[in-house]
mmCIF file of C-alpha atoms in Angstrom:
data_model
loop_
_atom_site.group_PDB
_atom_site.id
_atom_site.type_symbol
_atom_site.label_atom_id
_atom_site.label_comp_id
_atom_site.label_asym_id
_atom_site.label_seq_id
_atom_site.Cartn_x
_atom_site.Cartn_y
_atom_site.Cartn_z
ATOM 1 C CA MET L 356 -139.532 -34.157 -54.224
ATOM 2 C CA ASP L 357 -138.394 -34.653 -57.800
ATOM 3 C CA LEU L 358 -140.881 -32.769 -59.957
ATOM 4 C CA ASN L 359 -139.903 -34.288 -63.288
ATOM 5 C CA GLU L 360 -142.569 -33.127 -65.724
ATOM 6 C CA LYS L 361 -142.499 -36.332 -67.787
ATOM 7 C CA LYS L 362 -143.014 -38.548 -64.712
ATOM 8 C CA ILE L 363 -145.797 -36.315 -63.419
ATOM 9 C CA ALA L 364 -147.558 -36.343 -66.791
ATOM 10 C CA MET L 365 -147.416 -40.161 -66.858
ATOM 11 C CA VAL L 366 -148.998 -40.345 -63.403
ATOM 12 C CA PHE L 367 -151.837 -37.963 -64.198
ATOM 13 C CA LYS L 368 -152.437 -39.498 -67.635
ATOM 14 C CA ALA L 369 -153.554 -42.603 -65.729
ATOM 15 C CA PHE L 370 -156.510 -40.634 -64.328
ATOM 16 C CA CYS L 371 -157.563 -39.035 -67.620
ATOM 17 C CA ASP L 372 -159.812 -41.711 -69.076
ATOM 18 C CA GLU L 373 -163.223 -42.972 -67.969
ATOM 19 C CA ASN L 374 -162.279 -46.624 -68.514
ATOM 20 C CA ARG L 375 -159.118 -46.261 -66.432
ATOM 21 C CA ILE L 376 -161.184 -44.652 -63.669
ATOM 22 C CA ARG L 377 -163.576 -47.629 -63.833
ATOM 23 C CA ILE L 378 -160.611 -50.006 -63.609
ATOM 24 C CA LEU L 379 -159.233 -48.155 -60.577
ATOM 25 C CA LYS L 380 -162.635 -48.278 -58.888
ATOM 26 C CA LEU L 381 -162.749 -52.045 -59.414
ATOM 27 C CA LEU L 382 -159.193 -52.451 -58.107
ATOM 28 C CA ALA L 383 -160.030 -50.391 -55.019
ATOM 29 C CA THR L 384 -161.710 -53.510 -53.598
ATOM 30 C CA GLY L 385 -158.575 -55.621 -54.093
ATOM 31 C CA GLU L 386 -156.514 -57.473 -56.658
ATOM 32 C CA LYS L 387 -158.340 -58.548 -59.809
ATOM 33 C CA CYS L 388 -157.481 -60.832 -62.689
ATOM 34 C CA ALA L 389 -157.511 -59.140 -66.095
ATOM 35 C CA CYS L 390 -160.274 -61.524 -67.150
ATOM 36 C CA LYS L 391 -162.491 -60.261 -64.289
ATOM 37 C CA LEU L 392 -161.809 -56.657 -65.243
ATOM 38 C CA LEU L 393 -162.813 -57.456 -68.830
ATOM 39 C CA GLU L 394 -166.087 -58.956 -67.601
ATOM 40 C CA GLU L 395 -166.924 -55.762 -65.722
ATOM 41 C CA ILE L 396 -165.915 -53.231 -68.381
ATOM 42 C CA ASP L 397 -167.264 -53.386 -71.915
ATOM 43 C CA ILE L 398 -164.011 -53.072 -73.850
ATOM 44 C CA THR L 399 -161.905 -55.410 -75.985
ATOM 45 C CA GLN L 400 -158.856 -57.255 -74.669
ATOM 46 C CA PRO L 401 -156.399 -55.103 -76.698
ATOM 47 C CA THR L 402 -158.046 -51.961 -75.314
ATOM 48 C CA MET L 403 -157.787 -53.357 -71.783
ATOM 49 C CA SER L 404 -154.093 -54.089 -72.368
ATOM 50 C CA HIS L 405 -153.580 -50.508 -73.528
ATOM 51 C CA HIS L 406 -155.238 -49.102 -70.395
ATOM 52 C CA MET L 407 -153.356 -51.474 -68.094
ATOM 53 C CA LYS L 408 -150.039 -50.461 -69.669
ATOM 54 C CA ILE L 409 -150.773 -46.804 -68.968
ATOM 55 C CA LEU L 410 -151.850 -47.569 -65.388
ATOM 56 C CA CYS L 411 -148.790 -49.749 -64.748
ATOM 57 C CA ASP L 412 -146.352 -47.325 -66.418
ATOM 58 C CA SER L 413 -147.685 -44.592 -64.149
ATOM 59 C CA GLY L 414 -146.908 -46.685 -61.067
ATOM 60 C CA ILE L 415 -150.503 -46.415 -59.834
ATOM 61 C CA VAL L 416 -151.185 -50.083 -60.630
ATOM 62 C CA VAL L 417 -148.912 -53.117 -60.389
ATOM 63 C CA GLY L 418 -149.357 -56.415 -62.146
ATOM 64 C CA ARG L 419 -148.194 -59.928 -61.419
ATOM 65 C CA LYS L 420 -148.358 -62.913 -63.705
ATOM 66 C CA GLU L 421 -149.839 -66.159 -62.440
ATOM 67 C CA GLY L 422 -149.767 -68.845 -65.106
ATOM 68 C CA LYS L 423 -151.254 -67.290 -68.220
ATOM 69 C CA TRP L 424 -153.217 -64.639 -66.301
ATOM 70 C CA MET L 425 -152.247 -61.176 -65.147
ATOM 71 C CA HIS L 426 -153.491 -59.979 -61.767
ATOM 72 C CA TYR L 427 -153.595 -56.257 -61.040
ATOM 73 C CA SER L 428 -153.779 -54.192 -57.876
ATOM 74 C CA ILE L 429 -153.390 -50.589 -56.835
ATOM 75 C CA SER L 430 -149.886 -49.705 -55.693
ATOM 76 C CA GLN L 431 -149.887 -47.964 -52.327
ATOM 77 C CA GLU L 432 -146.547 -46.347 -53.158
ATOM 78 C CA GLY L 433 -147.808 -45.225 -56.565
ATOM 79 C CA SER L 434 -150.951 -43.670 -55.140
ATOM 80 C CA GLU L 435 -148.932 -41.873 -52.456
ATOM 81 C CA THR L 436 -146.632 -40.501 -55.158
ATOM 82 C CA ALA L 437 -149.631 -39.177 -57.108
ATOM 83 C CA VAL L 438 -150.922 -37.404 -53.996
ATOM 84 C CA LYS L 439 -147.485 -35.884 -53.333
ATOM 85 C CA TYR L 440 -147.223 -34.676 -56.938
ATOM 86 C CA LEU L 441 -150.643 -33.034 -56.738
ATOM 87 C CA LYS L 442 -149.780 -31.331 -53.458
ATOM 88 C CA GLU L 443 -146.407 -30.122 -54.744
ATOM 89 C CA LEU L 444 -147.915 -28.790 -57.964
ATOM 90 C CA THR L 445 -150.705 -26.914 -56.225
ATOM 91 C CA ILE L 446 -148.813 -25.291 -53.350
ATOM 92 C CA ILE L 447 -148.991 -21.527 -53.689
ATOM 93 C CA THR L 448 -145.589 -20.040 -52.996
ATOM 94 C CA CYS L 449 -144.830 -16.408 -52.586
ATOM 95 C CA LEU L 450 -141.541 -15.238 -54.022
ATOM 96 C CA ASP L 451 -142.120 -11.641 -52.992
ATOM 97 C CA ALA L 452 -139.687 -10.741 -50.190
ATOM 98 C CA ASP L 453 -142.301 -8.879 -48.147
ATOM 99 C CA LYS L 454 -144.895 -11.660 -48.685
ATOM 100 C CA SER L 455 -147.492 -9.096 -49.706
ATOM 101 C CA CYS L 456 -148.552 -11.259 -52.646
ATOM 102 C CA CYS L 457 -149.650 -13.987 -50.233
ATOM 103 C CA GLU L 458 -151.835 -11.738 -48.087
ATOM 104 C CA LYS L 459 -155.372 -11.712 -49.368
#
């Protein structure tokens, strides 16, 4: 797995805001129009756009335009990548030849 620090930081930045967590919870039930997300979360449209850009740039959320509206959904591939990054970053590896550092 490519553990590019910049890519990893972008992915985890998506999870570091209460409003983005609320958005993800709403999207967990399926695709939503941006207007529906705005109705559910008490933020302005520019603030919503800011959060959606971060979520989309991370790959966790994908958007599609239909007429003048944007529809958002959680990306299965993006969420799997986030899980892989977390697992890779938190694996404890022992570099000691006799593995004594891993025995506890």
